[in-house]
Coordinates of C-alpha atoms in Angstrom, one line a residue:
M1 CA 82.4 31.5 41.2
R2 CA 81.2 34.4 39.2
K3 CA 78.0 34.6 41.2
I4 CA 80.0 34.8 44.4
A5 CA 82.2 37.6 43.0
L6 CA 79.1 39.5 41.8
L7 CA 77.5 39.1 45.2
L8 CA 80.6 40.4 47.0
T9 CA 80.7 43.4 44.7
C10 CA 77.1 44.2 45.4
I11 CA 77.7 44.0 49.1
I12 CA 80.7 46.4 48.9
L13 CA 78.8 48.9 46.8
C14 CA 75.9 48.8 49.2
S15 CA 78.3 49.4 52.2
M16 CA 79.9 52.3 50.5
H17 CA 76.5 53.8 49.8
V18 CA 75.6 53.5 53.4
V19 CA 78.9 55.1 54.5
F20 CA 78.5 58.0 52.1
A21 CA 74.9 58.4 53.2
Q22 CA 76.0 58.7 56.9
S23 CA 78.6 61.5 56.4
R24 CA 78.4 65.2 55.3
T25 CA 80.8 67.9 54.4
I26 CA 81.3 71.1 56.4
T27 CA 83.3 74.1 55.1
G28 CA 84.1 77.5 56.6
T29 CA 86.7 80.1 57.4
V30 CA 88.5 80.9 60.6
T31 CA 89.5 84.6 61.2
D32 CA 91.1 86.6 64.0
A33 CA 88.5 88.5 66.1
D34 CA 90.9 91.4 66.7
D35 CA 92.0 92.4 63.2
G36 CA 89.8 90.2 60.9
S37 CA 92.8 88.4 59.3
T38 CA 92.4 84.7 58.3
L39 CA 94.2 82.2 60.5
P40 CA 96.1 79.3 58.8
G41 CA 96.9 76.1 60.7
V42 CA 93.8 76.2 63.0
S43 CA 92.9 72.7 64.2
V44 CA 89.3 71.7 63.5
V45 CA 88.2 68.5 65.2
V46 CA 84.9 66.8 65.7
K47 CA 84.4 66.8 69.5
G48 CA 85.0 63.4 71.1
T49 CA 86.6 61.9 68.0
S50 CA 89.9 61.9 66.1
I51 CA 88.3 63.2 62.9
G52 CA 89.7 66.6 62.0
T53 CA 91.6 68.9 59.7
V54 CA 93.5 72.2 59.7
T55 CA 92.8 75.4 57.9
N56 CA 94.8 76.2 54.8
I57 CA 96.8 79.4 54.1
N58 CA 93.6 81.3 53.5
G59 CA 92.1 80.2 56.7
S60 CA 89.5 77.9 55.0
Y61 CA 88.8 74.3 55.9
T62 CA 86.8 71.3 54.5
L63 CA 85.8 68.5 56.8
N64 CA 83.7 65.3 56.3
V65 CA 81.9 64.6 59.5
P66 CA 79.7 61.7 60.6
E67 CA 75.9 62.3 60.4
D68 CA 75.7 62.0 64.3
A69 CA 78.4 64.7 64.9
N70 CA 77.2 67.5 67.1
T71 CA 80.1 69.9 67.8
L72 CA 83.3 71.1 66.1
V73 CA 86.2 72.3 68.3
F74 CA 88.5 75.1 66.9
S75 CA 91.9 75.5 68.6
F76 CA 95.0 77.5 67.8
V77 CA 98.2 78.4 69.7
G78 CA 97.7 81.7 71.5
M79 CA 94.0 81.8 70.7
E80 CA 91.0 80.9 72.7
T81 CA 89.6 77.4 72.0
K82 CA 86.0 77.6 70.7
E83 CA 83.3 75.1 70.2
E84 CA 80.5 75.4 67.6
L85 CA 77.3 73.4 67.3
I86 CA 76.8 71.9 63.9
A87 CA 73.0 71.9 64.1
G88 CA 72.5 70.8 60.5
R89 CA 74.8 73.5 59.1
T90 CA 77.2 72.9 56.2
Q91 CA 79.1 76.1 56.5
I92 CA 80.5 77.3 59.8
N93 CA 82.7 80.4 60.0
V94 CA 84.4 81.1 63.3
L95 CA 86.1 84.1 65.0
L96 CA 88.9 83.3 67.4
G97 CA 90.1 85.8 70.0
A98 CA 93.5 86.1 71.7
D99 CA 94.0 84.1 74.8
A100 CA 95.5 86.1 77.7
I101 CA 97.8 83.7 79.5
A102 CA 98.9 84.6 83.1
M103 CA 102.6 83.7 83.4
D104 CA 102.6 83.0 87.2
E105 CA 106.0 81.3 87.0
V106 CA 107.8 84.3 85.6
V107 CA 109.2 86.8 88.1
V108 CA 111.0 90.1 87.8
T109 CA 114.6 90.2 89.1
A110 CA 117.3 92.8 88.9
M111 CA 117.1 95.6 86.3
G112 CA 113.6 94.5 85.2
I113 CA 114.9 91.1 83.8
R114 CA 112.2 88.5 83.8
R115 CA 113.3 84.9 84.8
E116 CA 111.5 81.7 85.3
R117 CA 111.0 80.9 88.9
K118 CA 112.6 77.4 88.6
A119 CA 115.7 79.0 87.2
L120 CA 116.4 81.1 90.3
C121 CA 118.8 80.0 93.1
Y122 CA 117.1 82.0 95.8
A123 CA 113.6 82.2 97.4
V124 CA 111.1 84.4 95.6
Q125 CA 107.5 85.2 96.5
D126 CA 104.9 87.3 94.7
V127 CA 101.9 89.4 95.8
S128 CA 99.4 90.5 93.1
S129 CA 97.7 93.8 92.9
E130 CA 94.3 92.3 93.8
D131 CA 95.7 91.0 97.1
L132 CA 97.1 94.4 97.9
I133 CA 94.1 96.6 97.4
R134 CA 91.6 94.1 98.8
T135 CA 91.8 95.6 102.3
G136 CA 91.8 99.2 101.1
N137 CA 95.0 99.9 103.1
S138 CA 96.9 103.0 102.0
N139 CA 100.3 101.9 103.4
I140 CA 102.1 99.3 101.2
N141 CA 103.9 97.8 104.2
T142 CA 100.8 97.1 106.2
A143 CA 99.0 95.9 103.0
L144 CA 101.7 93.2 102.8
Q145 CA 101.1 92.1 106.4
G146 CA 100.2 88.4 106.6
K147 CA 100.7 87.7 102.9
L148 CA 104.4 86.7 102.8
A149 CA 106.2 83.8 104.4
G150 CA 109.3 84.7 106.4
V151 CA 108.5 88.4 106.3
D152 CA 107.8 90.1 109.7
I153 CA 105.9 93.4 109.4
K154 CA 105.3 95.5 112.6
P155 CA 103.2 98.7 112.1
S156 CA 103.8 101.4 114.7
S157 CA 100.1 102.3 114.6
G158 CA 97.1 102.3 112.4
M159 CA 97.2 106.0 111.7
P160 CA 97.7 107.2 108.1
G161 CA 101.4 107.8 107.4
A162 CA 102.6 105.7 110.3
S163 CA 105.8 103.8 109.8
S164 CA 106.2 100.0 109.7
Q165 CA 109.1 97.9 110.5
I166 CA 109.7 95.2 107.9
T167 CA 112.3 92.5 108.2
I168 CA 112.9 89.6 105.9
R169 CA 114.1 86.4 107.5
G170 CA 114.9 88.1 110.8
A171 CA 117.2 91.0 111.8
R172 CA 120.9 91.0 110.8
S173 CA 122.1 93.8 113.0
F174 CA 121.5 94.9 116.6
T175 CA 122.1 98.6 116.0
G176 CA 122.1 99.0 112.1
N177 CA 119.4 99.2 109.6
N178 CA 117.5 96.0 109.0
Q179 CA 115.1 97.4 106.4
P180 CA 115.0 95.8 102.9
L181 CA 115.8 97.6 99.7
Y182 CA 112.9 98.9 97.7
V183 CA 113.1 98.9 93.9
V184 CA 110.4 100.6 92.0
D185 CA 110.3 100.0 88.3
G186 CA 114.1 99.2 88.4
M187 CA 114.9 102.3 90.4
P188 CA 116.3 101.6 93.9
I189 CA 115.0 103.9 96.6
S190 CA 116.2 104.4 100.2
S191 CA 114.4 102.4 102.9
T192 CA 115.6 104.7 105.7
A193 CA 113.8 107.7 107.0
P194 CA 113.9 110.8 104.7
F195 CA 115.7 112.9 107.3
S196 CA 117.4 112.5 110.7
T197 CA 116.6 114.4 113.8
G198 CA 119.8 113.4 115.5
N199 CA 119.3 113.6 119.3
S200 CA 116.7 116.4 119.1
V201 CA 113.7 114.1 119.3
T202 CA 114.8 111.0 121.0
G203 CA 112.8 107.9 120.3
S204 CA 110.6 109.3 117.6
D205 CA 109.4 107.1 114.8
I206 CA 109.7 108.3 111.2
A207 CA 108.2 106.6 108.2
N208 CA 110.4 105.8 105.1
R209 CA 109.5 106.7 101.5
A210 CA 107.6 103.4 101.0
V211 CA 104.5 105.2 102.4
D212 CA 104.5 107.4 99.3
I213 CA 103.7 104.5 97.0
N214 CA 100.0 104.0 96.3
P215 CA 99.1 100.3 96.5
A216 CA 96.4 100.9 93.7
D217 CA 99.3 101.8 91.3
I218 CA 101.1 98.5 91.9
E219 CA 100.8 95.7 89.4
S220 CA 102.9 93.2 91.4
I221 CA 105.4 92.9 94.2
T222 CA 108.3 90.4 94.2
I223 CA 110.2 89.7 97.4
L224 CA 113.8 88.4 96.9
K225 CA 115.2 86.6 99.9
G226 CA 118.7 85.3 100.8
Q227 CA 122.2 86.4 100.1
S228 CA 122.1 85.3 96.5
A229 CA 119.3 87.8 95.9
A230 CA 121.4 90.5 97.6
A231 CA 124.2 90.0 95.0
L232 CA 121.9 91.4 92.4
Y233 CA 121.8 94.9 94.0
G234 CA 124.9 94.9 96.2
I235 CA 125.3 95.6 99.9
R236 CA 122.1 97.6 100.2
A237 CA 120.1 94.5 99.5
S238 CA 121.7 92.4 102.3
N239 CA 118.4 92.6 104.2
G240 CA 116.3 91.5 101.1
V241 CA 114.7 93.3 98.2
V242 CA 111.1 94.4 97.6
I243 CA 110.7 94.8 93.9
I244 CA 107.6 96.8 92.9
N245 CA 106.3 97.0 89.4
T246 CA 103.7 99.7 88.7
K247 CA 100.8 99.4 86.3
S248 CA 101.1 100.5 82.7
G249 CA 98.9 100.4 79.6
A250 CA 101.1 97.8 77.9
N251 CA 98.4 95.1 78.1
N252 CA 95.5 97.3 77.0
Q253 CA 94.0 97.1 73.6
I254 CA 95.7 99.5 71.1
G255 CA 93.5 102.5 70.2
K256 CA 91.2 102.0 73.1
A257 CA 91.2 104.3 76.2
V258 CA 90.9 102.5 79.6
V259 CA 90.3 104.4 82.8
N260 CA 90.3 102.7 86.2
I261 CA 89.2 104.6 89.3
S262 CA 89.5 103.4 92.9
H263 CA 89.0 105.3 96.1
N264 CA 89.3 104.6 99.8
S265 CA 88.4 106.9 102.7
S266 CA 89.4 106.4 106.3
F267 CA 88.5 108.3 109.3
D268 CA 90.4 108.3 112.6
V269 CA 89.1 109.3 116.0
I270 CA 91.5 109.9 118.9
S271 CA 90.5 107.5 121.7
R272 CA 92.6 109.2 124.4
V273 CA 95.2 112.0 124.7
P274 CA 98.4 111.1 126.5
D275 CA 99.2 112.9 129.8
Y276 CA 101.6 115.8 129.6
Q277 CA 103.3 117.6 132.4
Q278 CA 102.3 121.2 132.4
K279 CA 104.5 122.6 135.1
Y280 CA 108.0 122.9 133.6
A281 CA 109.1 124.7 130.4
Q282 CA 111.4 123.6 127.6
G283 CA 114.9 122.8 128.6
A284 CA 116.8 120.6 131.0
N285 CA 118.2 120.8 134.5
F286 CA 115.8 123.6 135.3
T287 CA 117.4 125.8 132.6
Y288 CA 115.5 127.2 129.7
G289 CA 116.7 125.8 126.3
P290 CA 114.8 127.1 123.2
T291 CA 116.2 124.2 121.0
S292 CA 115.9 121.4 123.5
S293 CA 113.6 118.5 122.9
L294 CA 113.2 118.0 126.7
S295 CA 110.6 119.7 128.9
W296 CA 112.4 119.8 132.2
G297 CA 113.5 123.5 132.2
P298 CA 112.4 126.1 134.8
K299 CA 108.9 126.4 135.9
I300 CA 106.7 128.1 133.3
E301 CA 105.7 130.7 135.8
D302 CA 109.3 131.6 136.4
L303 CA 110.3 132.2 132.7
T304 CA 109.9 135.9 133.1
K305 CA 112.5 135.9 135.9
D306 CA 115.2 134.3 133.8
P307 CA 118.2 136.7 133.8
A308 CA 119.1 136.1 130.1
R309 CA 115.7 135.8 128.4
G310 CA 113.2 136.9 131.1
G311 CA 111.4 140.2 130.5
D312 CA 111.2 141.3 134.1
A313 CA 114.9 142.3 134.0
N314 CA 114.9 143.4 130.4
G315 CA 112.2 145.9 130.1
H316 CA 109.4 143.5 129.2
P317 CA 107.7 142.6 132.5
G318 CA 105.6 139.4 132.5
M319 CA 107.1 138.2 129.2
F320 CA 110.1 136.2 128.0
Y321 CA 112.3 136.1 124.8
V322 CA 111.9 133.4 122.1
P323 CA 114.9 133.5 119.6
Q324 CA 113.0 131.5 116.9
R325 CA 110.4 134.2 116.7
A326 CA 113.1 136.8 116.3
T327 CA 114.7 134.8 113.4
A328 CA 111.3 134.6 111.7
G329 CA 110.9 138.4 111.9
L330 CA 108.2 138.2 114.6
D331 CA 108.0 139.9 118.0
P332 CA 110.2 137.7 120.2
W333 CA 108.6 138.7 123.5
V334 CA 105.7 136.5 124.5
K335 CA 103.8 135.6 127.6
P336 CA 104.6 132.3 129.3
Q337 CA 102.1 129.7 128.4
I338 CA 101.7 125.9 127.9
Y339 CA 102.3 124.7 124.3

Protein backbone atom coordinates (compact mmCIF):
# COMPACT_ATOMS: atom_id res chain seq x y z
CA MET A 1 0.00 0.00 0.00
CA ARG A 2 2.87 2.35 0.81
CA LYS A 3 4.48 1.55 -2.53
CA ILE A 4 1.27 2.51 -4.35
CA ALA A 5 1.03 5.83 -2.44
CA LEU A 6 4.67 6.60 -3.15
CA LEU A 7 4.15 5.84 -6.82
CA LEU A 8 1.10 8.16 -7.04
CA THR A 9 3.05 10.95 -5.32
CA CYS A 10 5.86 10.63 -7.84
CA ILE A 11 3.40 10.74 -10.73
CA ILE A 12 1.75 13.90 -9.35
CA LEU A 13 5.09 15.63 -8.81
CA CYS A 14 6.18 14.78 -12.33
CA SER A 15 2.90 16.10 -13.74
CA MET A 16 3.29 19.37 -11.84
CA HIS A 17 6.84 19.68 -13.11
CA VAL A 18 5.60 19.24 -16.68
CA VAL A 19 2.86 21.86 -16.15
CA PHE A 20 5.25 24.40 -14.69
CA ALA A 21 7.71 23.66 -17.47
CA GLN A 22 5.03 24.46 -20.12
CA SER A 23 4.00 27.93 -18.82
CA ARG A 24 5.73 31.29 -18.38
CA THR A 25 4.99 34.60 -16.72
CA ILE A 26 4.51 37.85 -18.64
CA THR A 27 4.40 41.24 -16.96
CA GLY A 28 3.92 44.77 -18.23
CA THR A 29 2.17 48.11 -17.96
CA VAL A 30 -0.71 49.57 -20.00
CA THR A 31 -0.76 53.36 -20.48
CA ASP A 32 -2.88 55.92 -22.33
CA ALA A 33 -1.32 56.94 -25.66
CA ASP A 34 -2.74 60.48 -25.38
CA ASP A 35 -1.58 61.65 -21.95
CA GLY A 36 0.71 58.82 -20.78
CA SER A 37 -1.36 57.95 -17.70
CA THR A 38 -1.68 54.33 -16.58
CA LEU A 39 -4.92 52.51 -17.25
CA PRO A 40 -6.39 50.30 -14.49
CA GLY A 41 -8.94 47.61 -15.32
CA VAL A 42 -7.61 46.82 -18.80
CA SER A 43 -8.42 43.26 -19.88
CA VAL A 44 -5.38 41.19 -20.89
CA VAL A 45 -6.30 37.86 -22.50
CA VAL A 46 -4.38 35.18 -24.39
CA LYS A 47 -5.94 35.19 -27.84
CA GLY A 48 -8.19 32.21 -28.49
CA THR A 49 -8.34 31.16 -24.80
CA SER A 50 -10.05 32.17 -21.58
CA ILE A 51 -6.73 32.75 -19.82
CA GLY A 52 -6.47 36.37 -18.80
CA THR A 53 -6.25 39.04 -16.13
CA VAL A 54 -6.82 42.78 -15.62
CA THR A 55 -4.40 45.57 -14.83
CA ASN A 56 -4.21 46.87 -11.26
CA ILE A 57 -4.59 50.46 -10.07
CA ASN A 58 -1.10 51.24 -11.37
CA GLY A 59 -1.86 49.83 -14.81
CA SER A 60 0.42 46.81 -14.28
CA TYR A 61 -0.43 43.16 -14.90
CA THR A 62 1.07 39.71 -14.36
CA LEU A 63 -0.14 36.77 -16.41
CA ASN A 64 0.92 33.13 -16.63
CA VAL A 65 0.54 32.01 -20.22
CA PRO A 66 1.03 28.60 -21.85
CA GLU A 67 4.28 27.95 -23.67
CA ASP A 68 2.47 27.77 -27.03
CA ALA A 69 0.67 31.16 -26.56
CA ASN A 70 1.37 33.60 -29.43
CA THR A 71 -0.69 36.75 -28.90
CA LEU A 72 -2.04 38.87 -26.06
CA VAL A 73 -5.21 40.95 -26.57
CA PHE A 74 -5.56 44.23 -24.63
CA SER A 75 -9.05 45.79 -24.47
CA PHE A 76 -10.66 48.60 -22.50
CA VAL A 77 -13.94 50.53 -22.73
CA GLY A 78 -13.53 53.59 -24.93
CA MET A 79 -10.06 52.50 -26.09
CA GLU A 80 -8.88 50.71 -29.20
CA THR A 81 -8.38 46.95 -28.84
CA LYS A 82 -4.75 46.05 -29.45
CA GLU A 83 -2.99 42.75 -30.09
CA GLU A 84 0.66 42.13 -29.21
CA LEU A 85 2.80 39.18 -30.33
CA ILE A 86 4.57 37.48 -27.43
CA ALA A 87 7.54 36.32 -29.52
CA GLY A 88 9.44 35.03 -26.48
CA ARG A 89 9.10 38.27 -24.50
CA THR A 90 8.45 38.25 -20.76
CA GLN A 91 7.65 41.98 -20.46
CA ILE A 92 5.15 43.63 -22.78
CA ASN A 93 4.21 47.29 -22.29
CA VAL A 94 1.29 48.61 -24.34
CA LEU A 95 -0.05 52.03 -25.34
CA LEU A 96 -3.80 52.21 -25.95
CA GLY A 97 -5.37 55.05 -27.95
CA ALA A 98 -8.90 56.40 -27.71
CA ASP A 99 -11.49 54.75 -29.93
CA ALA A 100 -13.62 57.27 -31.88
CA ILE A 101 -17.09 55.74 -32.04
CA ALA A 102 -19.50 57.14 -34.66
CA MET A 103 -22.94 57.41 -33.06
CA ASP A 104 -25.09 56.87 -36.15
CA GLU A 105 -28.22 56.26 -34.15
CA VAL A 106 -28.12 59.65 -32.40
CA VAL A 107 -29.82 62.54 -34.22
CA VAL A 108 -30.21 66.23 -33.46
CA THR A 109 -33.75 67.49 -32.84
CA ALA A 110 -35.07 70.84 -31.64
CA MET A 111 -32.82 73.30 -29.81
CA GLY A 112 -29.76 71.13 -30.48
CA ILE A 113 -31.03 68.29 -28.26
CA ARG A 114 -29.59 64.91 -29.24
CA ARG A 115 -31.96 61.95 -29.08
CA GLU A 116 -31.69 58.30 -29.98
CA ARG A 117 -33.38 57.50 -33.26
CA LYS A 118 -35.50 54.72 -31.78
CA ALA A 119 -36.89 57.14 -29.16
CA LEU A 120 -38.44 59.45 -31.80
CA CYS A 121 -42.07 59.22 -32.86
CA TYR A 122 -41.52 60.71 -36.33
CA ALA A 123 -39.44 59.92 -39.39
CA VAL A 124 -35.85 61.15 -39.41
CA GLN A 125 -33.18 60.84 -42.08
CA ASP A 126 -29.55 61.99 -42.02
CA VAL A 127 -27.07 63.08 -44.68
CA SER A 128 -23.38 63.22 -43.82
CA SER A 129 -20.89 65.84 -44.89
CA GLU A 130 -19.07 63.35 -47.13
CA ASP A 131 -22.23 62.71 -49.14
CA LEU A 132 -22.85 66.45 -49.58
CA ILE A 133 -19.45 67.51 -50.88
CA ARG A 134 -18.85 64.43 -53.01
CA THR A 135 -20.38 66.01 -56.12
CA GLY A 136 -18.82 69.44 -55.53
CA ASN A 137 -22.19 71.20 -55.73
CA SER A 138 -22.26 74.70 -54.23
CA ASN A 139 -26.03 74.67 -53.65
CA ILE A 140 -27.14 72.76 -50.59
CA ASN A 141 -30.56 71.94 -52.04
CA THR A 142 -29.23 70.43 -55.25
CA ALA A 143 -26.53 68.65 -53.23
CA LEU A 144 -29.35 66.86 -51.35
CA GLN A 145 -31.06 65.75 -54.55
CA GLY A 146 -31.49 61.97 -54.74
CA LYS A 147 -30.17 61.36 -51.21
CA LEU A 148 -33.41 61.53 -49.20
CA ALA A 149 -36.55 59.42 -49.28
CA GLY A 150 -39.82 61.31 -49.57
CA VAL A 151 -38.08 64.61 -50.39
CA ASP A 152 -38.73 66.11 -53.82
CA ILE A 153 -36.12 68.63 -55.01
CA LYS A 154 -36.61 70.51 -58.29
CA PRO A 155 -33.78 72.88 -59.29
CA SER A 156 -34.78 75.76 -61.56
CA SER A 157 -31.48 75.48 -63.45
CA GLY A 158 -27.90 74.40 -63.03
CA MET A 159 -26.57 77.95 -62.86
CA PRO A 160 -24.83 79.15 -59.69
CA GLY A 161 -27.28 80.80 -57.30
CA ALA A 162 -30.33 79.31 -59.00
CA SER A 163 -33.22 78.47 -56.72
CA SER A 164 -34.56 75.01 -55.97
CA GLN A 165 -37.99 73.93 -54.88
CA ILE A 166 -37.88 71.38 -52.06
CA THR A 167 -40.98 69.67 -50.70
CA ILE A 168 -41.09 67.00 -48.00
CA ARG A 169 -43.82 64.39 -48.41
CA GLY A 170 -45.63 66.43 -51.03
CA ALA A 171 -47.20 69.88 -51.17
CA ARG A 172 -49.70 70.98 -48.52
CA SER A 173 -50.96 74.17 -50.13
CA PHE A 174 -52.04 75.15 -53.65
CA THR A 175 -51.14 78.82 -53.27
CA GLY A 176 -49.09 79.08 -50.05
CA ASN A 177 -45.50 78.29 -49.19
CA ASN A 178 -44.56 74.60 -49.26
CA GLN A 179 -40.90 75.09 -48.40
CA PRO A 180 -39.52 73.44 -45.22
CA LEU A 181 -38.06 75.35 -42.32
CA TYR A 182 -34.26 75.59 -42.20
CA VAL A 183 -32.57 75.47 -38.79
CA VAL A 184 -28.83 76.20 -38.75
CA ASP A 185 -27.09 75.43 -35.44
CA GLY A 186 -30.39 75.87 -33.59
CA MET A 187 -31.27 79.16 -35.33
CA PRO A 188 -34.37 79.05 -37.59
CA ILE A 189 -33.99 80.94 -40.86
CA SER A 190 -36.62 81.91 -43.38
CA SER A 191 -37.14 79.55 -46.30
CA THR A 192 -38.85 82.18 -48.44
CA ALA A 193 -37.19 84.59 -50.84
CA PRO A 194 -35.26 87.45 -49.17
CA PHE A 195 -37.43 90.06 -50.88
CA SER A 196 -40.65 90.32 -52.84
CA THR A 197 -41.04 91.97 -56.21
CA GLY A 198 -44.80 92.09 -55.92
CA ASN A 199 -46.21 92.30 -59.44
CA SER A 200 -43.31 94.20 -60.95
CA VAL A 201 -41.54 91.09 -62.26
CA THR A 202 -44.24 88.52 -62.78
CA GLY A 203 -43.12 84.89 -62.84
CA SER A 204 -39.56 85.52 -61.73
CA ASP A 205 -37.77 82.85 -59.68
CA ILE A 206 -35.82 84.03 -56.61
CA ALA A 207 -33.59 81.81 -54.47
CA ASN A 208 -34.00 81.65 -50.70
CA ARG A 209 -31.21 82.06 -48.15
CA ALA A 210 -30.35 78.36 -48.21
CA VAL A 211 -28.02 79.12 -51.14
CA ASP A 212 -25.80 81.11 -48.75
CA ILE A 213 -24.84 77.97 -46.82
CA ASN A 214 -21.60 76.36 -47.95
CA PRO A 215 -22.00 72.54 -48.09
CA ALA A 216 -18.32 72.20 -47.12
CA ASP A 217 -19.10 73.87 -43.76
CA ILE A 218 -21.83 71.36 -42.90
CA GLU A 219 -21.16 68.46 -40.57
CA SER A 220 -24.55 66.77 -40.93
CA ILE A 221 -28.10 67.42 -42.09
CA THR A 222 -31.15 65.93 -40.39
CA ILE A 223 -34.55 65.95 -42.09
CA LEU A 224 -37.55 65.88 -39.75
CA LYS A 225 -40.77 64.66 -41.37
CA GLY A 226 -44.36 64.57 -40.23
CA GLN A 227 -46.62 66.71 -38.04
CA SER A 228 -45.00 65.45 -34.85
CA ALA A 229 -41.74 66.98 -36.01
CA ALA A 230 -43.55 70.23 -36.78
CA ALA A 231 -44.63 70.48 -33.15
CA LEU A 232 -41.00 71.08 -32.19
CA TYR A 233 -40.76 74.36 -34.12
CA GLY A 234 -44.37 75.46 -34.50
CA ILE A 235 -46.44 76.32 -37.54
CA ARG A 236 -43.40 77.30 -39.60
CA ALA A 237 -42.30 73.67 -39.58
CA SER A 238 -45.58 72.31 -40.95
CA ASN A 239 -43.81 71.47 -44.22
CA GLY A 240 -40.92 69.70 -42.48
CA VAL A 241 -37.60 70.80 -40.99
CA VAL A 242 -34.08 70.76 -42.42
CA ILE A 243 -31.70 70.83 -39.42
CA ILE A 244 -28.16 71.79 -40.37
CA ASN A 245 -25.22 71.37 -38.01
CA THR A 246 -22.05 73.13 -39.08
CA LYS A 247 -18.55 71.89 -38.41
CA SER A 248 -16.60 72.86 -35.30
CA GLY A 249 -13.31 72.00 -33.66
CA ALA A 250 -14.93 70.14 -30.77
CA ASN A 251 -13.63 66.75 -31.94
CA ASN A 252 -10.10 67.91 -32.73
CA GLN A 253 -7.16 67.14 -30.50
CA ILE A 254 -6.58 69.83 -27.87
CA GLY A 255 -3.55 71.98 -28.53
CA LYS A 256 -3.22 70.92 -32.15
CA ALA A 257 -4.20 73.19 -35.03
CA VAL A 258 -6.16 71.55 -37.84
CA VAL A 259 -6.78 73.26 -41.17
CA ASN A 260 -9.01 71.75 -43.86
CA ILE A 261 -9.13 73.36 -47.29
CA SER A 262 -11.54 72.46 -50.08
CA HIS A 263 -12.17 74.23 -53.37
CA ASN A 264 -14.53 73.75 -56.28
CA SER A 265 -14.61 75.72 -59.51
CA SER A 266 -17.41 75.70 -62.06
CA PHE A 267 -17.63 77.40 -65.44
CA ASP A 268 -20.86 78.05 -67.30
CA VAL A 269 -21.27 78.79 -70.99
CA ILE A 270 -24.54 80.13 -72.35
CA SER A 271 -25.82 77.69 -74.93
CA ARG A 272 -28.34 80.08 -76.44
CA VAL A 273 -29.85 83.48 -75.81
CA PRO A 274 -33.65 83.76 -75.63
CA ASP A 275 -35.41 85.76 -78.31
CA TYR A 276 -36.47 89.28 -77.31
CA GLN A 277 -38.79 91.59 -79.16
CA GLN A 278 -36.88 94.74 -80.08
CA LYS A 279 -39.67 96.87 -81.48
CA TYR A 280 -41.69 98.13 -78.50
CA ALA A 281 -40.44 100.08 -75.49
CA GLN A 282 -41.16 99.69 -71.76
CA GLY A 283 -44.81 100.05 -70.78
CA ALA A 284 -48.21 98.61 -71.64
CA ASN A 285 -51.08 99.36 -74.02
CA PHE A 286 -48.67 101.33 -76.25
CA THR A 287 -48.05 103.81 -73.41
CA TYR A 288 -44.57 104.39 -72.00
CA GLY A 289 -44.19 103.38 -68.31
CA PRO A 290 -40.75 103.88 -66.73
CA THR A 291 -41.54 101.52 -63.79
CA SER A 292 -43.43 98.84 -65.71
CA SER A 293 -42.06 95.29 -66.01
CA LEU A 294 -43.80 94.88 -69.37
CA SER A 295 -42.36 95.76 -72.73
CA TRP A 296 -45.47 96.59 -74.76
CA GLY A 297 -45.29 100.37 -74.69
CA PRO A 298 -44.98 102.62 -77.74
CA LYS A 299 -42.56 101.84 -80.52
CA ILE A 300 -38.99 102.67 -79.59
CA GLU A 301 -38.68 104.99 -82.55
CA ASP A 302 -41.75 106.95 -81.38
CA LEU A 303 -40.48 107.66 -77.82
CA THR A 304 -39.28 111.11 -78.85
CA LYS A 305 -42.82 111.99 -79.94
CA ASP A 306 -44.42 111.23 -76.55
CA PRO A 307 -46.21 114.45 -75.41
CA ALA A 308 -45.15 114.01 -71.72
CA ARG A 309 -41.63 112.62 -71.95
CA GLY A 310 -40.68 113.02 -75.59
CA GLY A 311 -37.94 115.49 -76.40
CA ASP A 312 -39.38 116.66 -79.73
CA ALA A 313 -41.99 118.79 -77.97
CA ASN A 314 -39.86 119.68 -74.92
CA GLY A 315 -36.76 121.23 -76.42
CA HIS A 316 -34.71 118.03 -76.72
CA PRO A 317 -35.32 116.73 -80.23
CA GLY A 318 -34.46 113.09 -80.84
CA MET A 319 -34.41 112.27 -77.11
CA PHE A 320 -36.80 111.24 -74.32
CA TYR A 321 -37.00 111.75 -70.53
CA VAL A 322 -36.09 108.94 -68.04
CA PRO A 323 -37.17 109.85 -64.45
CA GLN A 324 -34.86 107.26 -62.82
CA ARG A 325 -31.82 109.06 -64.23
CA ALA A 326 -33.09 112.35 -62.85
CA THR A 327 -33.51 110.76 -59.39
CA ALA A 328 -29.93 109.47 -59.59
CA GLY A 329 -28.62 112.95 -60.42
CA LEU A 330 -27.82 112.09 -64.04
CA ASP A 331 -28.89 113.72 -67.28
CA PRO A 332 -32.46 112.41 -67.76
CA TRP A 333 -32.53 113.02 -71.52
CA VAL A 334 -31.27 110.04 -73.55
CA LYS A 335 -31.58 108.76 -77.08
CA PRO A 336 -34.04 105.93 -77.69
CA GLN A 337 -32.32 102.57 -77.86
CA ILE A 338 -32.80 98.89 -77.07
CA TYR A 339 -31.83 97.78 -73.57
